[in-house]
Each structure stands twice: as C-alpha cells, then as structure tokens.
Coordinates of C-alpha atoms and ligand atoms in Angstrom, one line a residue:
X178 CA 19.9 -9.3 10.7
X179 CA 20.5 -6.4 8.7
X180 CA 17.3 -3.9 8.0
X181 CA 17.2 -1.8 4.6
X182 CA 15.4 1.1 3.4
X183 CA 11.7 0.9 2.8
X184 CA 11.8 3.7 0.3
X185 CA 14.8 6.2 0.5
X186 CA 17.9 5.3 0.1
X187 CA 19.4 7.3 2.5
X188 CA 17.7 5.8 5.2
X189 CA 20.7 3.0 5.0
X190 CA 22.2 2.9 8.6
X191 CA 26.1 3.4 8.6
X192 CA 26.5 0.2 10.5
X193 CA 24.6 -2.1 8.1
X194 CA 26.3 -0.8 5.3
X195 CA 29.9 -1.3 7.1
X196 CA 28.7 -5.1 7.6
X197 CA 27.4 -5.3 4.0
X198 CA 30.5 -4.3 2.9
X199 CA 32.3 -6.3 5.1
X200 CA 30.7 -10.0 5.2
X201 CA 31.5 -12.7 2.3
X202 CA 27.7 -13.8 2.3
X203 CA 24.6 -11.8 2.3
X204 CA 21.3 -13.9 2.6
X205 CA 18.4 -12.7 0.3
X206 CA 14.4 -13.2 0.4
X207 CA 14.9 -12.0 -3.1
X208 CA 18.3 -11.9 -5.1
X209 CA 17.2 -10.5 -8.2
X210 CA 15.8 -7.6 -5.7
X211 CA 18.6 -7.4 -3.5
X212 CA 21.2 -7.5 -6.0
X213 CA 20.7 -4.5 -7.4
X214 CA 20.3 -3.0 -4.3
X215 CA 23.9 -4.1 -3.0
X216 CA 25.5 -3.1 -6.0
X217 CA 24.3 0.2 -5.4
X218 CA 25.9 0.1 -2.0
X219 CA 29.1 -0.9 -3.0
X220 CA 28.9 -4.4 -1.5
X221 CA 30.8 -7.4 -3.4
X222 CA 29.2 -10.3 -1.0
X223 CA 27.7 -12.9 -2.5
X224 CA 24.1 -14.0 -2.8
X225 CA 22.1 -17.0 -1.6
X226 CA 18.2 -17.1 -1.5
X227 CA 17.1 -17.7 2.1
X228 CA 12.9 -16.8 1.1
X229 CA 9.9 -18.7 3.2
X230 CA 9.6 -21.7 0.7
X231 CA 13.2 -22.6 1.6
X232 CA 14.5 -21.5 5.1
X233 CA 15.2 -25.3 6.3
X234 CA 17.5 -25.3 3.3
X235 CA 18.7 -22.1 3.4
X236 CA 19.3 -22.7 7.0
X237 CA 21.5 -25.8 6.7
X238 CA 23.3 -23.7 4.3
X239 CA 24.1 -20.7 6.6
X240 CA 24.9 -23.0 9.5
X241 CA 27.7 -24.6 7.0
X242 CA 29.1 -21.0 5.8
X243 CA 29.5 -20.1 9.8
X244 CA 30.6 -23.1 10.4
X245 CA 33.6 -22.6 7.8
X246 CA 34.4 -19.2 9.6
X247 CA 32.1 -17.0 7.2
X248 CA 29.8 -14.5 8.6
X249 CA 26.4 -14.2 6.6
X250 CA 24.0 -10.9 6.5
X251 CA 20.3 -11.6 6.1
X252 CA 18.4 -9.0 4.1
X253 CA 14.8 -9.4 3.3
X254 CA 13.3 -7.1 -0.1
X255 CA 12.9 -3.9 2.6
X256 CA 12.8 -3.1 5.8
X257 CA 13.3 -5.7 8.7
X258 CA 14.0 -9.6 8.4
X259 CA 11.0 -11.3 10.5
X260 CA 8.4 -8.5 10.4
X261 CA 6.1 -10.0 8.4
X262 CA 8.9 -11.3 6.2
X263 CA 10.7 -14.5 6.3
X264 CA 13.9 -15.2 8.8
X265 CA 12.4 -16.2 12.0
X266 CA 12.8 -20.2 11.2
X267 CA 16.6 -19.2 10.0
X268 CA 16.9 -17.8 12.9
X269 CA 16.0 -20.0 15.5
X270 CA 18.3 -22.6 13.6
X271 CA 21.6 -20.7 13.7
X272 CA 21.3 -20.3 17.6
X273 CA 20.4 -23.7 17.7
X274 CA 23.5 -24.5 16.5
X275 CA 25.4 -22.4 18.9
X276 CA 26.1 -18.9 16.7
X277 CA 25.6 -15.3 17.5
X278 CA 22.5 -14.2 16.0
X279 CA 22.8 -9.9 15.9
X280 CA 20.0 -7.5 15.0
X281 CA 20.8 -4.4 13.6
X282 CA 18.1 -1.7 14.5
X283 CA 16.4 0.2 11.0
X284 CA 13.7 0.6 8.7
X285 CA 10.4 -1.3 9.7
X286 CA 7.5 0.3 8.3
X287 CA 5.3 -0.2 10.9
X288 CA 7.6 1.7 13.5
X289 CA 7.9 4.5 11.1
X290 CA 4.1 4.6 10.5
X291 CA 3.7 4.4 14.8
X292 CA 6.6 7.2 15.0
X293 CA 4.0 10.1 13.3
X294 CA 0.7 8.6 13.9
X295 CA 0.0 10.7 17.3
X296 CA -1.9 7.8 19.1
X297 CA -3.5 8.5 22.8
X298 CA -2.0 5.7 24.2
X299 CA 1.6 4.4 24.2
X300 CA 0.4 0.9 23.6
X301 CA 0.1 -0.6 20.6
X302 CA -0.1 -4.0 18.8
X303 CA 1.3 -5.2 15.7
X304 CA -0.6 -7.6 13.3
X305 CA 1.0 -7.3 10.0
X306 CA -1.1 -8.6 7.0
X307 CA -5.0 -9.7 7.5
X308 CA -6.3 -13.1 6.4
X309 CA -7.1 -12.7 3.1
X310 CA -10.1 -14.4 2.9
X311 CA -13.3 -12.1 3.8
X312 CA -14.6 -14.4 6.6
X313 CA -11.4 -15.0 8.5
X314 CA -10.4 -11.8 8.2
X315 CA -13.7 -10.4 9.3
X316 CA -12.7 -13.6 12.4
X317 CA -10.0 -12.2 12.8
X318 CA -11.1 -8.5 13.3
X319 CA -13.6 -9.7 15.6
X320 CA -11.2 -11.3 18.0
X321 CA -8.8 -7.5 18.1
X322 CA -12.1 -5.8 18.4
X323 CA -12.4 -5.2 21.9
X324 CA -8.5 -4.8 22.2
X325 CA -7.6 -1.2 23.8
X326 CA -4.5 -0.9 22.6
X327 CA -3.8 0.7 19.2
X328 CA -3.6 -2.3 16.0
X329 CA -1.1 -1.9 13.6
X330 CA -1.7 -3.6 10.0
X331 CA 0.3 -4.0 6.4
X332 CA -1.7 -3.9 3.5
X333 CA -1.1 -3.8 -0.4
X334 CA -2.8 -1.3 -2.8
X335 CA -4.8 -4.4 -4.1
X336 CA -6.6 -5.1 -1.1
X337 CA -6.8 -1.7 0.6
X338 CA -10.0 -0.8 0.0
X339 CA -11.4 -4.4 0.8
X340 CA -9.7 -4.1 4.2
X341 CA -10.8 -0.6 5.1
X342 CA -14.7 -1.6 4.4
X343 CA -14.1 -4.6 6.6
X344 CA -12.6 -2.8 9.9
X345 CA -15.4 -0.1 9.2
X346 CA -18.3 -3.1 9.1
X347 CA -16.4 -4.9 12.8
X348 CA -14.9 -1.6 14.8
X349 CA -16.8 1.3 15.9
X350 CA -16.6 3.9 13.1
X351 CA -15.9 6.8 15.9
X352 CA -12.1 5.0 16.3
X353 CA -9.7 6.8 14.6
X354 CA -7.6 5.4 11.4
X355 CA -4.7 6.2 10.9
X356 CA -3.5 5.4 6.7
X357 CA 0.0 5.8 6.5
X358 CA 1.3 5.5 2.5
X359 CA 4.6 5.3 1.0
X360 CA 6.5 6.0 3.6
X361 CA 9.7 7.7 3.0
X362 CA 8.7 8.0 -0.6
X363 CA 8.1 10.9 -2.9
X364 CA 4.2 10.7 -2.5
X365 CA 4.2 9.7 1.3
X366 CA 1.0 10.5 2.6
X367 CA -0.6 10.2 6.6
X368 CA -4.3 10.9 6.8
X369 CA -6.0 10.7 9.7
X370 CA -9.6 10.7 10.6
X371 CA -12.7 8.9 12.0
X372 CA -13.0 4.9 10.7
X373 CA -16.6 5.6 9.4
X374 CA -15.2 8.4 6.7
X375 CA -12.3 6.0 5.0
X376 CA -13.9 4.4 2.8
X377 CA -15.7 7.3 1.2
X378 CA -12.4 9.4 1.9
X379 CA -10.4 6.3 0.1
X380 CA -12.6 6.0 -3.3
X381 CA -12.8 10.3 -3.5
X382 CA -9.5 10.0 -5.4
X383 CA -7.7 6.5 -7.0
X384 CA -4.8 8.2 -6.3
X385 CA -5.1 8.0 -2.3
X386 CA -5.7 4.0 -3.0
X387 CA -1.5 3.5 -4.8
X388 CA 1.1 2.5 -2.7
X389 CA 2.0 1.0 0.2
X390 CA 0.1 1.1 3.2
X391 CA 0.3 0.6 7.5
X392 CA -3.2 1.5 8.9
X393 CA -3.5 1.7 12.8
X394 CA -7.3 2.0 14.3
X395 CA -6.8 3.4 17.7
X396 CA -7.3 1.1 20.6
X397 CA -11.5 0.5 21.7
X398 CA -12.9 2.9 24.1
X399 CA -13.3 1.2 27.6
X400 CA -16.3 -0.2 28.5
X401 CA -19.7 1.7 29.3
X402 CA -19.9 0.3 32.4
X403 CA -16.7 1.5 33.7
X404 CA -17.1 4.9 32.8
X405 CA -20.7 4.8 34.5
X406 CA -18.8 3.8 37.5
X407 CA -16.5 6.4 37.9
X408 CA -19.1 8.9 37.2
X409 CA -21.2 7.7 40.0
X410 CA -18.1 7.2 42.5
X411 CA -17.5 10.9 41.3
X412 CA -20.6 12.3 42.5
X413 CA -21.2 10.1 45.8
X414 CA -17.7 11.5 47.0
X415 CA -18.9 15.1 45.5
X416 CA -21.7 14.7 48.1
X417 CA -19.5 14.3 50.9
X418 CA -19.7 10.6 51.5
X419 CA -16.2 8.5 52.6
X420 CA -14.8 6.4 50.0
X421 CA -15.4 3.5 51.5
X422 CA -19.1 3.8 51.5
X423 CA -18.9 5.7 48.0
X424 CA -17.4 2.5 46.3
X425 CA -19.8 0.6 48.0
X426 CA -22.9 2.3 46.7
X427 CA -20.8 3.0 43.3
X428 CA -20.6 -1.1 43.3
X429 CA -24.3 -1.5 43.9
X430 CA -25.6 1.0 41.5
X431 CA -22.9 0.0 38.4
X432 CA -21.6 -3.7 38.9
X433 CA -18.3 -2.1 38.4
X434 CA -15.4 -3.9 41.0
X435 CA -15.8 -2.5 44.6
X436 CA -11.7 -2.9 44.5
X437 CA -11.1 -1.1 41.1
X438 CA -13.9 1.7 43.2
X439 CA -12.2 1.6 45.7
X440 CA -8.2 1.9 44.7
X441 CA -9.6 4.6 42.0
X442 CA -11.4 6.5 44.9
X443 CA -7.8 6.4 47.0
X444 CA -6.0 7.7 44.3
X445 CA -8.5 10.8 43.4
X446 CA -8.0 11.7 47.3
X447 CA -3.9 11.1 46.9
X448 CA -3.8 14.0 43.5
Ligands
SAM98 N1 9.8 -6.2 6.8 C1 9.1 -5.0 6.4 C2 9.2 -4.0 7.5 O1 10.1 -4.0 8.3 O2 8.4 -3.1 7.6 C3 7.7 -5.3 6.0 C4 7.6 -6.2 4.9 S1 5.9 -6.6 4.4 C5 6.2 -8.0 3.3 C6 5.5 -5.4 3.3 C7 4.4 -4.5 3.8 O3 5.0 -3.5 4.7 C8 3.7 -3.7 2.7 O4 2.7 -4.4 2.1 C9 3.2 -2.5 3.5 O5 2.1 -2.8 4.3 C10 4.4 -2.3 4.5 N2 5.3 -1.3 4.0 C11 6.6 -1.5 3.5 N3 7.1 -0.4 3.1 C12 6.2 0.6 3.3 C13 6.2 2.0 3.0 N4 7.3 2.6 2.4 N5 5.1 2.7 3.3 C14 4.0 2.1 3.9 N6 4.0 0.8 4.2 C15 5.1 0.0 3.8

C-alpha cells in the first residue's frame, strides 16, 4: 500500500519510492494518471488497473502475480489507497489468500488537513465524502450532529458551497470550520472561523471556492444540562456542603447522574 503526494512532489517518501522502483507490478486506480506520475519517479514497473468497478478482478489478478513470486504496489490517483479511494476489497482478498499485506505511512489529506487545524480536542472522526443527494446528506449530517468529537470531510470545488450551506442549516453556526484547500499546493489556503460566516465568507471571492477541499466542524458542545450540573455542584461545595450531599442536591436540582456528581466532586477535591 504505497501512499503518493497529494500536491507536491517532494512529499514522495524515500521508502515508497525505493519499493516503486523496486517491484515488477504497480496497481493503479488510474493508469493513464499514475503513469505519468511513475515515469517521473524513475519507476519501470508495470501497470494494471485495480479501480472500484474492478477490484474482484483486479484482485484475482494480484493474487496470481504473488502467487508467481511478484510483489505488486497499489497506488491510488493521490494520497492513501482506502481513504476514500478504492483498495479495501483488494485488500481483504490478498490476506485471504495468505500474503503480506504492508502499509506504507504518507500523504492522506485528511491527516494533513487535522495536522494544522488547531482543534480543542484530540478526537476526531473521519467521514470522507457526503451523500450527494441534499436529503441524505442533510440525514446524514443529522446523525454526526450531536457527535463531540471533531468531523473530518472531503469535498470537490463543485459541491463545496452546497455542502457548507447544509452543515450551516444542521450544526450550530457557533462551531468552528475549519476549510483546508489545496493542500501542499501553490495556492494552499486554511481559514478558520465560526460555521455561520462560511458561506458568506465562501461566495466573497470565487477564488476561495477552487480546489480541493477537507472541512472539519469542531466537535458539538456538551450538553446544557451537564454544564448546569457542574455549575450547581460548584456552588453547593463553594457553600461549604460535603460532596456527598452536594451531588445529591446537584442531582435533584439538574437531573445530571448523582455518580458522574459525584466522581466529578472527588476529583475537584483530589486537584
Ligand atoms: N486517498 C486520498 C487521501 O489519502 O487523502 C483521498 C482521495 S479522495 C478521492 C479525494 C479528496 O481528498 C478530494 O476531493 C479532497 O476532498 C481531498 N484532497 C485530496 N488532495 C487534497 C489537497 N491537496 N488539499 C485538500 N484536499 C485534498
């Protein structure tokens, strides 16, 4: 599993270029893309299509190259084989029939967009491309909406300002997004702001709308309810009162768990 660049060149890692130089077979989502590509890095392997309308076959046809002794990379047009890109299905094949599947780590866009988006919380979840149908995607948005841990999304410049509008109308506009644009390209851009302003800050100039795109919204806020809860528990233990009765009374006033009260109240006393 051999990642490639996602805009600059450079960004080639010395070991995949030592195994493309080295293997008699390189697997392609797109050989009239790739081609090019492996010319340029001085690889002489050659070229079978392995793209999502033909993994079964393309499968059976790597199993039979290991199975005569040949190794085979899989490349995908940029970045990573299986994120959001075809190779999962190949892969699961070739284990099955008892070879050594190896990643190489390298370009994913969606670790390089996470790598300089300065989220609050380590967590993060990776979606990849909407539905792109405007009710299942709004579905779709609906079912993440409550998520608190950061969403990671592809887009293409076609549909960006489409899918902007839609996680504007589901998630609170307060969340921050985070537009990352042709990363590792000459006109790489990362704007970050509130959800509510994209749009607007989208359409200001045509210019901000080209390119590639990853957009993470920053995970939802907790609850109300828990919040009201520790600011009660917070001033009942202000007045003096144990933390056993404090969790009690913070329970009866807020709903919130007497356990999560409780365990919260400990650890205040513990810092
Ligand atoms: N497998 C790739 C990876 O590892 O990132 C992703 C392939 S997916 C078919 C293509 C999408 O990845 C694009 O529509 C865009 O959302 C994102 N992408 C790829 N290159 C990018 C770049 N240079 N800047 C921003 N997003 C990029």
């Amino acid at each position: 599993m051999v990642p490639t660049p996602i805009g600059h060149l450079g960004d080639i890692t010395q070991r995949a270029l030592e195994i493309l130089r080295q293997v008699p077979w390189v697997a392609a989502e797109d050989t009239r893309h790739s081609g090019p590509l492996l010319r340029q890095l001085g690889c002489t392997a050659r070229l079978l299509a392995a793209h999502q309308h033909n993994e079964e076959a393309a499968a059976q046809r790597i199993v039979g190259k290991l199975t005569a002794g040949d190794s085979v990379a899989l490349v995908v047009d940029a970045g990573t084989p299986c994120v959001s890109d075809p190779g999962a299905r190949l892969v699961a094949r070739v284990r099955a029939a008892g070879f050594r599947v190896v990643p190489l780590p390298g370009p994913c866009a969606a670790v390089v967009a996470v790598s300089a988006a300065g989220l609050n919380d380590t967590r993060f979840l990776f979606h990849g491309f909407l539905p792109t149908k405007s009710g299942q995607r709004t579905e779709t948005l609906r079912e993440l909406a409550a998520l608190p841990y950061s969403l990671v999304f592809y887009e293409a410049p076609h549909r960006i300002v489409d899918t902007v509008a839609a996680l504007a109308e589901v998630f609170e506009p307060s969340r921050t997004l985070i537009l990352a644009r042709e990363l590792t390209k000459l006109f790489e851009h990362i704007h970050s702001g509130p959800l509510g302003d994209a749009s607007a800050w989208l359409s200001a100039d045509p210019n901000r709308q080209r390119g590639e795109f990853v957009l993470i919204v920053d995970g939802a806020p907790a609850p109300e309810d828990d919040r009201t809860g520790e600011r009660v528990l917070r001033l009942l233990l202000d007045d003096g009162l144990p933390v056993s009765q404090a969790a009690r009374l913070a329970h009866a006033i807020t709903g919130v768990s007497k356990n999560t009260l409780y365990r919260l109240a400990l650890e205040w006393r513990q810092t």
